[in-house]
Tab-separated table of C-alpha atoms in Angstrom:
chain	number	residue	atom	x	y	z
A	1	UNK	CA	-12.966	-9.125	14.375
A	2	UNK	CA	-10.752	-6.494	16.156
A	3	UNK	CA	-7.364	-7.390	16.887
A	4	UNK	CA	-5.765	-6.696	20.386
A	5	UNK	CA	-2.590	-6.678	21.250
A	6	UNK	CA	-1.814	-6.752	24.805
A	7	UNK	CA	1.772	-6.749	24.550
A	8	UNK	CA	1.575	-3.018	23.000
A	9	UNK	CA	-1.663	-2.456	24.247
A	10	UNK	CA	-3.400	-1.623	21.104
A	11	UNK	CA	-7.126	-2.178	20.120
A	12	UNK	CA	-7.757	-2.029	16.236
A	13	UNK	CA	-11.252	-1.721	14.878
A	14	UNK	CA	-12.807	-2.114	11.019
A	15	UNK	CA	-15.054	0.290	9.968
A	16	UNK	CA	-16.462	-0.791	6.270
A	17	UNK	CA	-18.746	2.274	4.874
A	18	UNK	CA	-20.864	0.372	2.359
A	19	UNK	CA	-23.847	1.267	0.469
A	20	UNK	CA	-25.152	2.302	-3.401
A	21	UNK	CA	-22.381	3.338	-6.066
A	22	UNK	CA	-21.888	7.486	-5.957
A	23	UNK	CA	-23.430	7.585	-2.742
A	24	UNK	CA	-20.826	8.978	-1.138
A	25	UNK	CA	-18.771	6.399	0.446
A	26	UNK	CA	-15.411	7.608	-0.292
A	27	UNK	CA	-16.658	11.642	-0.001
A	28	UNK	CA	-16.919	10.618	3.266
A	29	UNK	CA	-13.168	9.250	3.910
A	30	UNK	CA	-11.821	11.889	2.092
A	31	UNK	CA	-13.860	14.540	4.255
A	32	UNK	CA	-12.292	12.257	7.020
A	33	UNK	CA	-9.209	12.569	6.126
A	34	UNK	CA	-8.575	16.219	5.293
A	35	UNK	CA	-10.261	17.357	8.640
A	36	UNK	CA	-8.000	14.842	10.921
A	37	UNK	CA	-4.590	16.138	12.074
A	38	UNK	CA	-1.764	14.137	10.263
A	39	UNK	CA	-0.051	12.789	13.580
A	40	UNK	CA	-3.562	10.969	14.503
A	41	UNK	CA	-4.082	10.033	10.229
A	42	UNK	CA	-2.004	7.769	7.895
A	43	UNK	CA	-1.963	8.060	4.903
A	44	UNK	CA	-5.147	8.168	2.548
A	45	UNK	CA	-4.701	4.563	0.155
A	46	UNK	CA	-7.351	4.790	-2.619
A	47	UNK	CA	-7.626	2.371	-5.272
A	48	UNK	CA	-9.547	3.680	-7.602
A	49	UNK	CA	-10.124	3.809	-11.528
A	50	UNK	CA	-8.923	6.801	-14.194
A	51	UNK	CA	-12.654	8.384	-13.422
A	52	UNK	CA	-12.438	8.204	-9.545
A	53	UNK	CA	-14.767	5.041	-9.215
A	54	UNK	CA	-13.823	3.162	-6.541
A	55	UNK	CA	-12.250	-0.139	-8.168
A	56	UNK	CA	-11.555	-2.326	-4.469
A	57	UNK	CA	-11.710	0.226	-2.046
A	58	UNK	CA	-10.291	3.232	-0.209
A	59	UNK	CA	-8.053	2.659	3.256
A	60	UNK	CA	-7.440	5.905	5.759
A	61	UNK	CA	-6.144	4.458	9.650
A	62	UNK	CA	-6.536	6.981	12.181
A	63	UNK	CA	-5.484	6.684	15.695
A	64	UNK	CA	-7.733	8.310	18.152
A	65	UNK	CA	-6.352	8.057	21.534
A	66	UNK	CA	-6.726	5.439	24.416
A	67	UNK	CA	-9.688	3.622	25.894
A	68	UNK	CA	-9.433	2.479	29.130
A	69	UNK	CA	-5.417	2.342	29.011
A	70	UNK	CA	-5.649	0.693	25.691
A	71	UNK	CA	-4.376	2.566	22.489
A	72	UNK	CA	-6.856	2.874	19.252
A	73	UNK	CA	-6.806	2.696	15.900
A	74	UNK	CA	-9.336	2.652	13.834
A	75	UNK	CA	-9.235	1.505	10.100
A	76	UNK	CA	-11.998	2.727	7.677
A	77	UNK	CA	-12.541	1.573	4.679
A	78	UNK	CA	-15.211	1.931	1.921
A	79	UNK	CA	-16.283	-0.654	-0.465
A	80	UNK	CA	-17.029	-0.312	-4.391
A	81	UNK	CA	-20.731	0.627	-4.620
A	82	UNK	CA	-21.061	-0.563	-8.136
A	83	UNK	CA	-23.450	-4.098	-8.272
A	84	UNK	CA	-20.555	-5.564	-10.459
A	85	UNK	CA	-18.195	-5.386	-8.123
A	86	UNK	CA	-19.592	-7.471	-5.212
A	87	UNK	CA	-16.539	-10.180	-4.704
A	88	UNK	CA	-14.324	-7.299	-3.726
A	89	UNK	CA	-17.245	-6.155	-1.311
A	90	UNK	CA	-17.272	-9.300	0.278
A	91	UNK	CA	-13.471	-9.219	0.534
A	92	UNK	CA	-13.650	-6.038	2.136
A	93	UNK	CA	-15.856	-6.599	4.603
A	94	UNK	CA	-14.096	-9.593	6.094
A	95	UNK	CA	-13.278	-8.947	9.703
A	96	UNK	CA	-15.235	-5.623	10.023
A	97	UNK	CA	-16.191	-4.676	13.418
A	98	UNK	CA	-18.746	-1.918	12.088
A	99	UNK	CA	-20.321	-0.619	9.809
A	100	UNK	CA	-21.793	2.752	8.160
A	101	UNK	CA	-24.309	2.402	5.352
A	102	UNK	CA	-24.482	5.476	3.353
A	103	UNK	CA	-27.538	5.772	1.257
A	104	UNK	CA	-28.361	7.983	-1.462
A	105	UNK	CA	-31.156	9.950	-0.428
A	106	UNK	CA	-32.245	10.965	-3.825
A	107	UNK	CA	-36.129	9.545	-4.822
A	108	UNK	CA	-34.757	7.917	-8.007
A	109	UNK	CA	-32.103	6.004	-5.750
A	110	UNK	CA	-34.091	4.405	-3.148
A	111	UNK	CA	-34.520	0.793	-5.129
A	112	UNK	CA	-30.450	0.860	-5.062
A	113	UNK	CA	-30.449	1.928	-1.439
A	114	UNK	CA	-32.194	-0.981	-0.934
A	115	UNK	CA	-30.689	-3.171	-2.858
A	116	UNK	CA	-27.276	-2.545	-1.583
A	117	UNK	CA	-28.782	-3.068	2.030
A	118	UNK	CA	-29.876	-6.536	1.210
A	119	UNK	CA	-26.506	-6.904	-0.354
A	120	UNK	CA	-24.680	-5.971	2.817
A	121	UNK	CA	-27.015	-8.942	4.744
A	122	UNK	CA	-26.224	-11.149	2.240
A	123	UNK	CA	-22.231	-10.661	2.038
A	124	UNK	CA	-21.921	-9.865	5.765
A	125	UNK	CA	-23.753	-13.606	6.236
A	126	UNK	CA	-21.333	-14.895	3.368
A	127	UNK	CA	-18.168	-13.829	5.440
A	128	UNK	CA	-19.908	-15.432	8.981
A	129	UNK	CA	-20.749	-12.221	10.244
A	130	UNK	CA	-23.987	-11.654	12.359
A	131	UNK	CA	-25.710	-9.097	10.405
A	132	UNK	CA	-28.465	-8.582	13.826
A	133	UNK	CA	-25.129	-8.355	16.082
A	134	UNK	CA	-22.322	-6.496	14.089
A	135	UNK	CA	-22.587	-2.423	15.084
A	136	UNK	CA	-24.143	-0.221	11.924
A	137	UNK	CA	-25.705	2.879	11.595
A	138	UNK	CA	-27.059	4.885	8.942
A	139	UNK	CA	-26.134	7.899	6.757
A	140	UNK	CA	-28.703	9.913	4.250
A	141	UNK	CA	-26.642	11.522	2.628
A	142	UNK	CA	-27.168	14.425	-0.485
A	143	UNK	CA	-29.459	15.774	1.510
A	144	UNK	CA	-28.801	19.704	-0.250
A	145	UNK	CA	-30.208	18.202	-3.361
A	146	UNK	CA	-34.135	18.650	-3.995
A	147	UNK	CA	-35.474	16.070	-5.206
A	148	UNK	CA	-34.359	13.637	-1.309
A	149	UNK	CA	-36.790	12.009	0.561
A	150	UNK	CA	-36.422	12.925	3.977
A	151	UNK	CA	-34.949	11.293	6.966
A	152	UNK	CA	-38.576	9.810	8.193
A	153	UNK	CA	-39.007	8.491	5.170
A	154	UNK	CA	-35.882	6.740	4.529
A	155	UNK	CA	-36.171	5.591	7.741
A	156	UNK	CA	-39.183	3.922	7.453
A	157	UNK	CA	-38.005	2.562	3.830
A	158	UNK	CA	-34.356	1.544	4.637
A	159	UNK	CA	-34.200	1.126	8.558
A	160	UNK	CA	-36.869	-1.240	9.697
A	161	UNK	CA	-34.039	-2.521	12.744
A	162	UNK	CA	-34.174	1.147	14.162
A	163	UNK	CA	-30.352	2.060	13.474
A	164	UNK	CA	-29.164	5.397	14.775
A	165	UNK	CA	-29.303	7.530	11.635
A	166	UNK	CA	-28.009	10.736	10.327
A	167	UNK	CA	-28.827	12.916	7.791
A	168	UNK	CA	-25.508	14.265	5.409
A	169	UNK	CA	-24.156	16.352	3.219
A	170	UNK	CA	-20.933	14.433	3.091
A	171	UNK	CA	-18.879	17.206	0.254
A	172	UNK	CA	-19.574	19.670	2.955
A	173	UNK	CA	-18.412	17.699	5.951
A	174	UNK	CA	-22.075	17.766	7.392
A	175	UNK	CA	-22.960	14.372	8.903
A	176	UNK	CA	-19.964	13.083	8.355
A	177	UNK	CA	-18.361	13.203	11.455
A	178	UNK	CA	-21.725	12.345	13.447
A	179	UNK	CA	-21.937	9.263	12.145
A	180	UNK	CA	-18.384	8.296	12.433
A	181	UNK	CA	-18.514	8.786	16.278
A	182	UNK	CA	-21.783	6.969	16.399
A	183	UNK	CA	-20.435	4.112	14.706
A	184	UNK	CA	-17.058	4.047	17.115
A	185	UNK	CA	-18.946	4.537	20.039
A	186	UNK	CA	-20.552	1.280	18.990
A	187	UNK	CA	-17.876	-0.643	18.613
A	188	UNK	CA	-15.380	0.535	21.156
A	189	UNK	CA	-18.246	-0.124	23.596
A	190	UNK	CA	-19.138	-3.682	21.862
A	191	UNK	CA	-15.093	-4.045	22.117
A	192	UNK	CA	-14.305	-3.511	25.559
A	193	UNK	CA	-17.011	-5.014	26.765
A	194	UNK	CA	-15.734	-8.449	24.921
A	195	UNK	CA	-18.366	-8.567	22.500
B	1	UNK	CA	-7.739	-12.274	17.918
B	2	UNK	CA	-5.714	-11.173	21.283
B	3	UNK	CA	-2.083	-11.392	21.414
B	4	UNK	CA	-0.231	-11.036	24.704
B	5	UNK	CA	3.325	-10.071	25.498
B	6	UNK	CA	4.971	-13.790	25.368
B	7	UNK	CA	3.450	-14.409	22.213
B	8	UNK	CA	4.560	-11.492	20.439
B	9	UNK	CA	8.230	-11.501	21.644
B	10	UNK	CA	8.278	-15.305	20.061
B	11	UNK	CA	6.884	-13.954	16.803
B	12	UNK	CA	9.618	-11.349	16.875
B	13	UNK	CA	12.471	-13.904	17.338
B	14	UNK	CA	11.044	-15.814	14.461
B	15	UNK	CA	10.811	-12.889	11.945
B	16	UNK	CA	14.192	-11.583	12.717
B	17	UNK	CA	15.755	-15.362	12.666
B	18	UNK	CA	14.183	-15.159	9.144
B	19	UNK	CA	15.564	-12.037	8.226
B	20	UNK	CA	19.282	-12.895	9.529
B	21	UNK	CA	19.206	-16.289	7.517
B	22	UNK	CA	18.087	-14.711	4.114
B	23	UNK	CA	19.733	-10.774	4.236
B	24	UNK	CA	16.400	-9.782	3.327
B	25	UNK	CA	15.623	-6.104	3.804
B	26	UNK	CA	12.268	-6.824	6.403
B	27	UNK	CA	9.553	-9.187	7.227
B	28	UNK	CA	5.732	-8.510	8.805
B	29	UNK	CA	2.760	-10.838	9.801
B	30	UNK	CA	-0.098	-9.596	9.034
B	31	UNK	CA	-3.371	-10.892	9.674
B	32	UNK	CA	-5.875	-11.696	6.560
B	33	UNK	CA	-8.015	-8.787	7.801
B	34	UNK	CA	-5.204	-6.640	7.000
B	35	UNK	CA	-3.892	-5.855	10.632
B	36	UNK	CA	-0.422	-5.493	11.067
B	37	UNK	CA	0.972	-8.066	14.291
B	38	UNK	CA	4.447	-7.838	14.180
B	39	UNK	CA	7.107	-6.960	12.387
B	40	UNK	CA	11.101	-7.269	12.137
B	41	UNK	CA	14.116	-5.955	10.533
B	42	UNK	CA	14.792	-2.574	8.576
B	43	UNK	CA	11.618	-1.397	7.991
B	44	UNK	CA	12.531	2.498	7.370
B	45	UNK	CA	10.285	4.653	5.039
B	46	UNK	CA	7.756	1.755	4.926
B	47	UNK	CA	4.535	2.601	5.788
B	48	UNK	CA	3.840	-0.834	7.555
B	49	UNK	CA	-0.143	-0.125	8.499
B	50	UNK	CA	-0.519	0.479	4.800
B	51	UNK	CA	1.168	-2.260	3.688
B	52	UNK	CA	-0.726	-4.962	6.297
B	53	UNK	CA	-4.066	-3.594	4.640
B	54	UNK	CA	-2.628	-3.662	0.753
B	55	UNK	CA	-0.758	-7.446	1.026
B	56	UNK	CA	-3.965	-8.841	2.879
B	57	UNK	CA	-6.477	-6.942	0.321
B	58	UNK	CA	-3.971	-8.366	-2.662
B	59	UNK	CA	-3.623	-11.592	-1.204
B	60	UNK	CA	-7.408	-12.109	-0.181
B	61	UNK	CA	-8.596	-11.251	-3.948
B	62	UNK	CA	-5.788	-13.161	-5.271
B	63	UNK	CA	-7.432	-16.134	-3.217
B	64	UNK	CA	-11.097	-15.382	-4.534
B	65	UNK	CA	-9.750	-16.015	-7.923
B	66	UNK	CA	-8.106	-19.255	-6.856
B	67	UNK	CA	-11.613	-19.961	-6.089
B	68	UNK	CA	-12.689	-19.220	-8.646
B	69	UNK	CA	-10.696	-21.663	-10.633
B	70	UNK	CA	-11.168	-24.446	-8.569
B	71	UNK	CA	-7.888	-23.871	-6.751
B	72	UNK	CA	-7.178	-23.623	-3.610
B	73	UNK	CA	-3.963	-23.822	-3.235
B	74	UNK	CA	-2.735	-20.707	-4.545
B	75	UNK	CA	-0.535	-20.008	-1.079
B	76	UNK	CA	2.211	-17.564	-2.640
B	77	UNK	CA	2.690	-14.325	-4.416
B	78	UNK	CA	5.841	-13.074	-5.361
B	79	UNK	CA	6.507	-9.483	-7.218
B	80	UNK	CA	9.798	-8.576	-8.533
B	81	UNK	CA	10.684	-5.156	-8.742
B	82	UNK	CA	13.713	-3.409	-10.019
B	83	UNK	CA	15.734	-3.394	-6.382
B	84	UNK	CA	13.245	-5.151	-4.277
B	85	UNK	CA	11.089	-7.596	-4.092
B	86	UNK	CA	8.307	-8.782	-1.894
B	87	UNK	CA	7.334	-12.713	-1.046
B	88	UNK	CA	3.873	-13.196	0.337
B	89	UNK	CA	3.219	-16.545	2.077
B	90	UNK	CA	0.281	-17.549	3.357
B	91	UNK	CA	0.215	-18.847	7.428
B	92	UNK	CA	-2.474	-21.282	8.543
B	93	UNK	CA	-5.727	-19.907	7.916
B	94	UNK	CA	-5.829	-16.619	9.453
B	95	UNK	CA	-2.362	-15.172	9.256
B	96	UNK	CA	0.101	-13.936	6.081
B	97	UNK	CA	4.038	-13.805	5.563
B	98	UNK	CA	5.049	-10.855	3.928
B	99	UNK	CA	8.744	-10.655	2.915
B	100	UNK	CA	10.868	-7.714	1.428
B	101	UNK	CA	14.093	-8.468	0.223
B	102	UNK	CA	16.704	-7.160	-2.516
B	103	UNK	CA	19.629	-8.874	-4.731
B	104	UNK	CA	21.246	-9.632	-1.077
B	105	UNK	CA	18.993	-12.236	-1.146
B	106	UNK	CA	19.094	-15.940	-2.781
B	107	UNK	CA	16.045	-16.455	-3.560
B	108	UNK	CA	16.688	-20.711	-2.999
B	109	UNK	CA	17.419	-19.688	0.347
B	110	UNK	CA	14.582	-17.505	1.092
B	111	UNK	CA	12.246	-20.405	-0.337
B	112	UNK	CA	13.708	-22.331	2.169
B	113	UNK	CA	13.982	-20.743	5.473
B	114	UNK	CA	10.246	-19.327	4.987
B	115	UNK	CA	9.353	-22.684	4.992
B	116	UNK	CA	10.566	-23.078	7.952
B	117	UNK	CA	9.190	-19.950	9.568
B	118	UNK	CA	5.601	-20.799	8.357
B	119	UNK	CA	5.817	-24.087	10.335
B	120	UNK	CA	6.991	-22.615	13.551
B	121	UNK	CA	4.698	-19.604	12.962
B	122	UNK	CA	1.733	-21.752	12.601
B	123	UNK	CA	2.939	-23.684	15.668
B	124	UNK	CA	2.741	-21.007	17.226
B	125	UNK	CA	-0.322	-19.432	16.272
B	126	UNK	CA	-2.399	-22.193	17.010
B	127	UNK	CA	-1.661	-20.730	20.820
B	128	UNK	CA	-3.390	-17.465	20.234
B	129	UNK	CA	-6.648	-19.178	19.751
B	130	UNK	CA	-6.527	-20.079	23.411
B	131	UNK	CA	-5.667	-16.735	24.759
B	132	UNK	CA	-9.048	-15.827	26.307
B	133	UNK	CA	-8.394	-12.427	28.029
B	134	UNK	CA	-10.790	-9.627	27.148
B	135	UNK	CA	-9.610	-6.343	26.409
B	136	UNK	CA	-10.055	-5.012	29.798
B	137	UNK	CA	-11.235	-7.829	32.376
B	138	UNK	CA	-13.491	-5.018	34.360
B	139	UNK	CA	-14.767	-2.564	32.129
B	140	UNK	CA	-14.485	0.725	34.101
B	141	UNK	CA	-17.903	2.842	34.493
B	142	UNK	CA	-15.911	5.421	32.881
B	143	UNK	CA	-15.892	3.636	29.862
B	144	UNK	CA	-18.699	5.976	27.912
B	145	UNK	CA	-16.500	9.146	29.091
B	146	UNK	CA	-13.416	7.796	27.975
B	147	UNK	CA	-14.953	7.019	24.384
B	148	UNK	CA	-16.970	10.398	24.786
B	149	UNK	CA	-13.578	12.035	25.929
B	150	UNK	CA	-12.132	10.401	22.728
B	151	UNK	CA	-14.287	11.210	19.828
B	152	UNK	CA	-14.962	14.837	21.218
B	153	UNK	CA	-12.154	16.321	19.040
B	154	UNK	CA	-13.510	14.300	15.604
């Protein structure tokens, strides 16, 4: 749940990027984070293990500007992907406001894609969030490599609810930024309307 | 969660009645979602939005294993460090303590007076529950601009 503070007039959000280990969660916040000036960008927190896995997740806050007279800030975060790691996934996505499901778009990774996406239900349930109500959208992402389904596909596979999806190459920066403004449209919208 | 003006000027005289009682270096309340709502005393090179996300994170898994040990009472964590140290107290359901303090600080005393604070935080808190404003009371037509206006440079 967003916090706002009308004493400074401030509006945080949650974004939680969730979906399949090595599918590019924390590509994504990283791509994020070296594109955004450093006066709107803290500081880039990663907690990760010796090989770059994520072990509980990566933090970047990023102030955008104001919305209707009211300052933002949004905080990202990704989650682990790995399956073992799905207490500090559920830890992670308490509070979220939105979220952006990156999936793997490889052939030989669409049973995790979809595993992870009935993990998200299940842990966004778990932590009392509306899983039909909460903002999300969709990111293929690897999409350079040759062996991807493509985005009809994947659609029809992973996004029965008819999400706004985007297709990604998140090391290159393509996508990325699409679906980050999709998903904060969502929200600020679902936020200053009192959602 | 909305906080408005009255609320967090109170919070403020609590924190810094905390900090002036125990010499410690700074105090925050944080939410358990990680968002930093206030904050008092000499907070200098620290990076307070980082450390909202990283105490609530810590405390939150802390919790799970509490849970996972049939305990749920584990309401405290305390790390020592060479200079300073930092207390981290948990307030009613939805809100955390964090303290940061040095050799200044008896650590009897601290024990003590954050007692204290956590009753006439939660006290306090319960009030925010009732605050029922939305973030803007008439959202403005402009509204899609504004966000479009917003994002345009990401």
């Amino acid at each position: 749940m967003s916090l706002i503070n009308y004493a400074s007039r401030e509006i945080n959000c949650k974004i939680v990027y969730y979906g399949p280990g090595l599918g590019g969660k924390t590509t994504n916040i990283k791509y994020v984070y070296k594109q955004i000036d450093a006066d709107a960008r803290g500081k880039l927190v990663s907690l990760a293990t010796e090989t770059d896995r994520t072990l509980f997740f990566d933090f970047l806050p990023l102030n955008l500007g104001q919305v209707q007279g009211f300052k933002t800030r949004f905080h990202l975060y990704t989650v682990p992907g790995q399956v073992h790691y799905d207490a500090s996934r559920r830890l992670i996505l308490k509070g979220a406001d939105g979220i952006i499901f990156v999936a793997d778009s490889q052939k030989e990774r669409l049973e995790d894609n979809i595993e992870s996406y009935k993990n998200l239900n299940v842990n966004l349930k778990s932590q009392n969030i509306d899983p039909d109500s909460i903002p999300l959208v969709l990111q293929y992402n690897k999409m350079d490599l040759p062996n991807v389904m493509d985005a009809d596909t994947l659609d029809e596979k992973l996004n029965k609810d008819n999400y706004l999806s985007f297709e990604s190459i998140a090391i290159e920066g393509i996508g990325v930024f699409d679906t980050l403004k999709a998903i904060s449209k969502l929200v600020l919208k679902s936020v200053s309307e009192g959602r | 969660m909305n906080i408005n003006e009255k609320i967090k000027g109170k919070i403020e005289d609590i924190l810094s009645h905390l900090i002036w009682e125990t010499s410690s270096k700074c105090c925050f309340l944080v939410d358990i979602n990680g968002n930093l709502i206030s904050a008092a005393g000499y907070t200098g090179d620290i990076n307070t939005v980082d450390l909202a996300s990283l105490s609530a994170s810590h405390f939150a898994a802390t919790a799970a294993l509490a849970r996972m040990m049939n305990d749920n009472k584990f309401t405290v964590m305390f790390h020592k460090g060479k200079k300073e140290s930092i207390d981290i107290n948990r307030v009613g359901e939805k809100y955390l303590l964090v303290t940061i303090f040095g050799e200044k600080t008896v650590l009897g005393v601290l024990q003590k007076e954050t007692k204290k604070t956590i009753d006439k935080l939660e006290t306090l808190l319960k009030q925010i529950s009732k605050i029922e404003e939305k973030p803007i009371n008439n959202v403005k037509k402009t509204l899609s601009e504004e966000i479009n206006n917003l994002l345009k440079d990401l």
